[in-house]
mmCIF file of N, CA and C in Angstrom:
data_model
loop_
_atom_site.group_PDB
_atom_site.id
_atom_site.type_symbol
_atom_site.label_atom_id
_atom_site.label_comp_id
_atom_site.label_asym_id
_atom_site.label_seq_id
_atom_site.Cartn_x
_atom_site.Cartn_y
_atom_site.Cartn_z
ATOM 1 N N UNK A 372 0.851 -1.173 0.000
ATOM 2 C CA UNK A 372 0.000 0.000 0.000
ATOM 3 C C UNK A 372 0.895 1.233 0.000
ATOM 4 N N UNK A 373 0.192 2.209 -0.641
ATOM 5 C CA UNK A 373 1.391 3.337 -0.798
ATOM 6 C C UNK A 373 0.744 4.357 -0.062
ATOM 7 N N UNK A 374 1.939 4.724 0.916
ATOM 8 C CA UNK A 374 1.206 6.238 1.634
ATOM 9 C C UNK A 374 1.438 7.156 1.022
ATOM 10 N N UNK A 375 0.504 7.725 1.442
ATOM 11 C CA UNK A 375 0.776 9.559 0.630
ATOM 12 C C UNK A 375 0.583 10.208 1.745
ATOM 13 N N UNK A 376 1.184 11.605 1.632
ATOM 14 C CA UNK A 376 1.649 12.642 2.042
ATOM 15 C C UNK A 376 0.774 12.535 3.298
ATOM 16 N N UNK A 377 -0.504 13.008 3.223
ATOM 17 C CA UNK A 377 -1.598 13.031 4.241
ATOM 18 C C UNK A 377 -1.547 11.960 5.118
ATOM 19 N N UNK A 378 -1.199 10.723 4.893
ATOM 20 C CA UNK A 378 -1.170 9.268 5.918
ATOM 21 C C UNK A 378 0.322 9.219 6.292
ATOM 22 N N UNK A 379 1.184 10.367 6.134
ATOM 23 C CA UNK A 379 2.205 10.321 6.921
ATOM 24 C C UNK A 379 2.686 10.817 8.072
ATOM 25 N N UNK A 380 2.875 9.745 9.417
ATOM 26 C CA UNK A 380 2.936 10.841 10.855
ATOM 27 C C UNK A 380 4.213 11.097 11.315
ATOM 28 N N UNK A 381 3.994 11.806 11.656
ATOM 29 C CA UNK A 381 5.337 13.065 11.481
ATOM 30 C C UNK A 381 5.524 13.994 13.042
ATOM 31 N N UNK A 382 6.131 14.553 13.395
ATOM 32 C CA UNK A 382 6.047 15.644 14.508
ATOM 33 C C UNK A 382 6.208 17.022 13.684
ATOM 34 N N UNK A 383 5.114 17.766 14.361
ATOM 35 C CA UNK A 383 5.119 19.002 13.999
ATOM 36 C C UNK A 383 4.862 20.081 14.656
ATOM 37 N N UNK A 384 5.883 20.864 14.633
ATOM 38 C CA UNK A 384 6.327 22.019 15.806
ATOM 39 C C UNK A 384 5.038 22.807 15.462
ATOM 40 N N UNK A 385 5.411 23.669 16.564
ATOM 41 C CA UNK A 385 4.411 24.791 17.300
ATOM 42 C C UNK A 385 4.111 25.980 15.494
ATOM 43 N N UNK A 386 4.701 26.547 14.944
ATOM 44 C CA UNK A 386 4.774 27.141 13.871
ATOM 45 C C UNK A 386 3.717 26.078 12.467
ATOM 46 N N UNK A 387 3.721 25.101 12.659
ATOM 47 C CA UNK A 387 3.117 24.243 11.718
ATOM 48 C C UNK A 387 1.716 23.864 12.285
ATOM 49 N N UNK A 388 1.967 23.715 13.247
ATOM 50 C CA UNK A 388 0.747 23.327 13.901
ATOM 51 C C UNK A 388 -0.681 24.666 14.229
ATOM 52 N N UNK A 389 0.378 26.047 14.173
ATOM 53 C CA UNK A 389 -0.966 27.203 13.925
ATOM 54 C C UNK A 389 -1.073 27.458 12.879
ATOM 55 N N UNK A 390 0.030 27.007 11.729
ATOM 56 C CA UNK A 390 -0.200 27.385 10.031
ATOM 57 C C UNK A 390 -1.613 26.468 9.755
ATOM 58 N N UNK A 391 -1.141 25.024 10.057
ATOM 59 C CA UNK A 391 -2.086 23.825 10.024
ATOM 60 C C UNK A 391 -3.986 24.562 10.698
ATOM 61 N N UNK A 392 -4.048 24.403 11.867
ATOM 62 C CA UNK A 392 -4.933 24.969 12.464
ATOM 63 C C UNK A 392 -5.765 26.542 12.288
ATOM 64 N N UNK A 393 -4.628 27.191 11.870
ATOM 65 C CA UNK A 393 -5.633 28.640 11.898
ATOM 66 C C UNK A 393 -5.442 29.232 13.403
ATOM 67 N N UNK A 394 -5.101 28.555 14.518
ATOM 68 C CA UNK A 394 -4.935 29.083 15.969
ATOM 69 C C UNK A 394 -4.233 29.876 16.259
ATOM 70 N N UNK A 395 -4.089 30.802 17.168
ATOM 71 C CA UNK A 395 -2.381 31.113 17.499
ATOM 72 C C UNK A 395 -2.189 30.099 18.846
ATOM 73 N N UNK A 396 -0.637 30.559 19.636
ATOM 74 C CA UNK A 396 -0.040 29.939 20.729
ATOM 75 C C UNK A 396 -0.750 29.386 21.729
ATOM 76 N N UNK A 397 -1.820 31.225 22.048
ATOM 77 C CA UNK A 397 -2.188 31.087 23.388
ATOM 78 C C UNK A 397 -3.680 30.272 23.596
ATOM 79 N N UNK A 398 -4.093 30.178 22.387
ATOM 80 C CA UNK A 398 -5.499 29.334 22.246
ATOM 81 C C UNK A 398 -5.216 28.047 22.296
ATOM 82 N N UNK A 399 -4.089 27.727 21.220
ATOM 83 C CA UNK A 399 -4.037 25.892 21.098
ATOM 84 C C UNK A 399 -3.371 25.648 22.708
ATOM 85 N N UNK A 400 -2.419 26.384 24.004
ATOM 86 C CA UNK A 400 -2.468 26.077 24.796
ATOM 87 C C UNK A 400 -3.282 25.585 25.865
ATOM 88 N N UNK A 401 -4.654 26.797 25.565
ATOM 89 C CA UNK A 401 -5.499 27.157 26.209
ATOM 90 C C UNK A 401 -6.647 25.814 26.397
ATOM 91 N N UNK A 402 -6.586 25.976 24.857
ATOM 92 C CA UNK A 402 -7.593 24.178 24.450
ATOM 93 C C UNK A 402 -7.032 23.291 25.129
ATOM 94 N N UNK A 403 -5.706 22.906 24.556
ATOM 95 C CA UNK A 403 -4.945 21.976 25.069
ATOM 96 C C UNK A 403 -5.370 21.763 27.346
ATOM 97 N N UNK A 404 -5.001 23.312 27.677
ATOM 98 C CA UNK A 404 -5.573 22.647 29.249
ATOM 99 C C UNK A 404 -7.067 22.226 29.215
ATOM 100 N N UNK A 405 -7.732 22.647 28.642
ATOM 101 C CA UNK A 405 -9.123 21.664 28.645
ATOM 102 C C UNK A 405 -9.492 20.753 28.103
ATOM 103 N N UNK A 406 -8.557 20.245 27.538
ATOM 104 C CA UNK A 406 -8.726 18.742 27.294
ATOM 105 C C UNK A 406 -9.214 18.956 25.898
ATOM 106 N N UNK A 407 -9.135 19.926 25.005
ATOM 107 C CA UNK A 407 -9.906 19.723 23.764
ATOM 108 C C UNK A 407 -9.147 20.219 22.683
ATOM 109 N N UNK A 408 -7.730 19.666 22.896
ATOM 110 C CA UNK A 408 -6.731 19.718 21.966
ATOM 111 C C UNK A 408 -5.994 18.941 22.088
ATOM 112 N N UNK A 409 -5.312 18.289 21.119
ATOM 113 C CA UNK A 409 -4.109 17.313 21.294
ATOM 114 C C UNK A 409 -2.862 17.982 22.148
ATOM 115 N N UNK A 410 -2.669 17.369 23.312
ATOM 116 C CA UNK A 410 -1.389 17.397 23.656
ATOM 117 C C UNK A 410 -0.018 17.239 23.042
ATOM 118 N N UNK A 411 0.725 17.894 23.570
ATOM 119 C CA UNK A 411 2.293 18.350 22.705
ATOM 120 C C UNK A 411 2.970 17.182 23.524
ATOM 121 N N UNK A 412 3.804 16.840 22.992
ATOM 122 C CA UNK A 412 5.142 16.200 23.430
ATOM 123 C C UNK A 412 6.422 16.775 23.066
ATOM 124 N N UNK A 413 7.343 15.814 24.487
ATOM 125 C CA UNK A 413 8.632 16.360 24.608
ATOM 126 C C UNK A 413 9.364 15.634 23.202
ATOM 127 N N UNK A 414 10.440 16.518 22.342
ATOM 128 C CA UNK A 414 10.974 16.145 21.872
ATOM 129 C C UNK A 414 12.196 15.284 22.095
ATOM 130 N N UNK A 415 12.069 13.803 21.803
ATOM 131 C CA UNK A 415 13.493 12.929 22.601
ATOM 132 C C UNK A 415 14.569 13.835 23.343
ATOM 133 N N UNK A 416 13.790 13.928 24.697
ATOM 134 C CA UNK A 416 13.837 14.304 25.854
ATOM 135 C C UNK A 416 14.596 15.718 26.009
ATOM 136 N N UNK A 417 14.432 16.318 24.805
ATOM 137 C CA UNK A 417 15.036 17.726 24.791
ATOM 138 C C UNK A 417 14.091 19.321 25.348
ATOM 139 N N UNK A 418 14.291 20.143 24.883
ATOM 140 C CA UNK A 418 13.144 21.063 25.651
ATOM 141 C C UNK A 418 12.067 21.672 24.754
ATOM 142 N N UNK A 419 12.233 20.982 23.434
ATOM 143 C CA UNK A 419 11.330 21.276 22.339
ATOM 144 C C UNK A 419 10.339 20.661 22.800
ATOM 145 N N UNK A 420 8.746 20.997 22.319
ATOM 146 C CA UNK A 420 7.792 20.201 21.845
ATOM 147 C C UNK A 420 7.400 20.248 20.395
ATOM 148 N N UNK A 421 6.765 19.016 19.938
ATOM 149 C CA UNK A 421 5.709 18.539 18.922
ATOM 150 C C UNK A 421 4.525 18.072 19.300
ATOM 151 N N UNK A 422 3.782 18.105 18.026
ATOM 152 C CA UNK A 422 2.614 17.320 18.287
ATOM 153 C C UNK A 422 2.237 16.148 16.962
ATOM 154 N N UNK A 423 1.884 15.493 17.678
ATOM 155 C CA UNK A 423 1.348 14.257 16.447
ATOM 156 C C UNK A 423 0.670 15.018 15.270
ATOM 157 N N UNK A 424 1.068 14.774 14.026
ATOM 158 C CA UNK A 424 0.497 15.622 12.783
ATOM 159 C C UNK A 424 -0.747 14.301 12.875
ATOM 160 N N UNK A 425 -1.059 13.441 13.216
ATOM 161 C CA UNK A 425 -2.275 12.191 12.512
ATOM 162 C C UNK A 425 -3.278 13.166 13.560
ATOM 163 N N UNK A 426 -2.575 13.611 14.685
ATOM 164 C CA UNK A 426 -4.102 14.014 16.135
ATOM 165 C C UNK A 426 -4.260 15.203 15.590
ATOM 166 N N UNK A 427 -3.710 16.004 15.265
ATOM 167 C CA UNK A 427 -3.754 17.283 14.769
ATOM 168 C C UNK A 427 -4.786 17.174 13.701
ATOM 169 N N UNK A 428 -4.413 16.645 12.149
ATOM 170 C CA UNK A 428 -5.508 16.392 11.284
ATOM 171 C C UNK A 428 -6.406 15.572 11.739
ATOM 172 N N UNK A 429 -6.555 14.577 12.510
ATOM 173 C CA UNK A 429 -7.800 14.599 13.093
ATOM 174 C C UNK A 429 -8.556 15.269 14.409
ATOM 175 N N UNK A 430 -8.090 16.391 14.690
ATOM 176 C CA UNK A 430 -9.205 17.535 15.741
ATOM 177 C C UNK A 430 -9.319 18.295 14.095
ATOM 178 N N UNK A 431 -8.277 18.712 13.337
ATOM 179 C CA UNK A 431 -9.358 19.500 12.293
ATOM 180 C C UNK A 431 -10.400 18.779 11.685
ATOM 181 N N UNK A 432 -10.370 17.653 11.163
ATOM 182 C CA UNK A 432 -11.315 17.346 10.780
ATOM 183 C C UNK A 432 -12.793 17.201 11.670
ATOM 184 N N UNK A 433 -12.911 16.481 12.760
ATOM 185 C CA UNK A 433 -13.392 16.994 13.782
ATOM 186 C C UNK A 433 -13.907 18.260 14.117
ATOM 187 N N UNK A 434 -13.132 19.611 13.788
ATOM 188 C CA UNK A 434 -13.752 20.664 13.759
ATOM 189 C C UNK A 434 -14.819 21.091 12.624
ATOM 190 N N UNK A 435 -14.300 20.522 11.225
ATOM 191 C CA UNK A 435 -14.604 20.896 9.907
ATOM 192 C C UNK A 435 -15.868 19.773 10.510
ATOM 193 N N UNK A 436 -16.211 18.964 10.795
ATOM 194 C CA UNK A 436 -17.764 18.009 11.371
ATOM 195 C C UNK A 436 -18.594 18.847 11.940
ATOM 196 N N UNK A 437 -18.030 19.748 13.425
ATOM 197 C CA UNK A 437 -19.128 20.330 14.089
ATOM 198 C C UNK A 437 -19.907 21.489 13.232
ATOM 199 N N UNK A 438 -18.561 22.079 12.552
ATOM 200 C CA UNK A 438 -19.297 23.156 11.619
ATOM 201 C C UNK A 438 -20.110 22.709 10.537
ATOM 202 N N UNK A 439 -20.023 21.623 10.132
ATOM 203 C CA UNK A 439 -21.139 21.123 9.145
ATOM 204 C C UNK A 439 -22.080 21.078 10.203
ATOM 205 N N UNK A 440 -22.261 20.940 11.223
ATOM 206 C CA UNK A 440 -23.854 19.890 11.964
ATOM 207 C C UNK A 440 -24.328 21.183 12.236
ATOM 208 N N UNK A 441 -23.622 22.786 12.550
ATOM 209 C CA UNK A 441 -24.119 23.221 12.903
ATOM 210 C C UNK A 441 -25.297 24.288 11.722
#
């Protein structure tokens, strides 16, 4: 089976992840403490974070759902 671009998971810093989203910093943090954002991880154990690009495209899609229902 051949992946493409979109089925590839990846880490993706803070800069990609509000290009990706549309968010800025203090919101995707903000979500993130209420539980309604994907959590960041430590980068192999350095002081960077990422976040899963698969959780990421799926809360957008997820978002792009509620706005259809609504």
């Amino acid at each position: 089976m051949a992946a493409t671009i979109q089925n590839l998971r990846c880490i993706w810093r803070l800069p990609t992840v509000k290009a990706r989203t549309g968010l800025g910093r203090t919101t995707i943090y903000d979500l993130m403490k209420e539980g309604r954002f994907p959590k960041s991880r430590r980068i192999a154990g350095a002081h960077a974070v990422g976040w899963d690009s698969l959780e990421i495209e799926a809360w957008i899609a997820e978002q792009l759902g509620e706005v259809a229902r609504q």
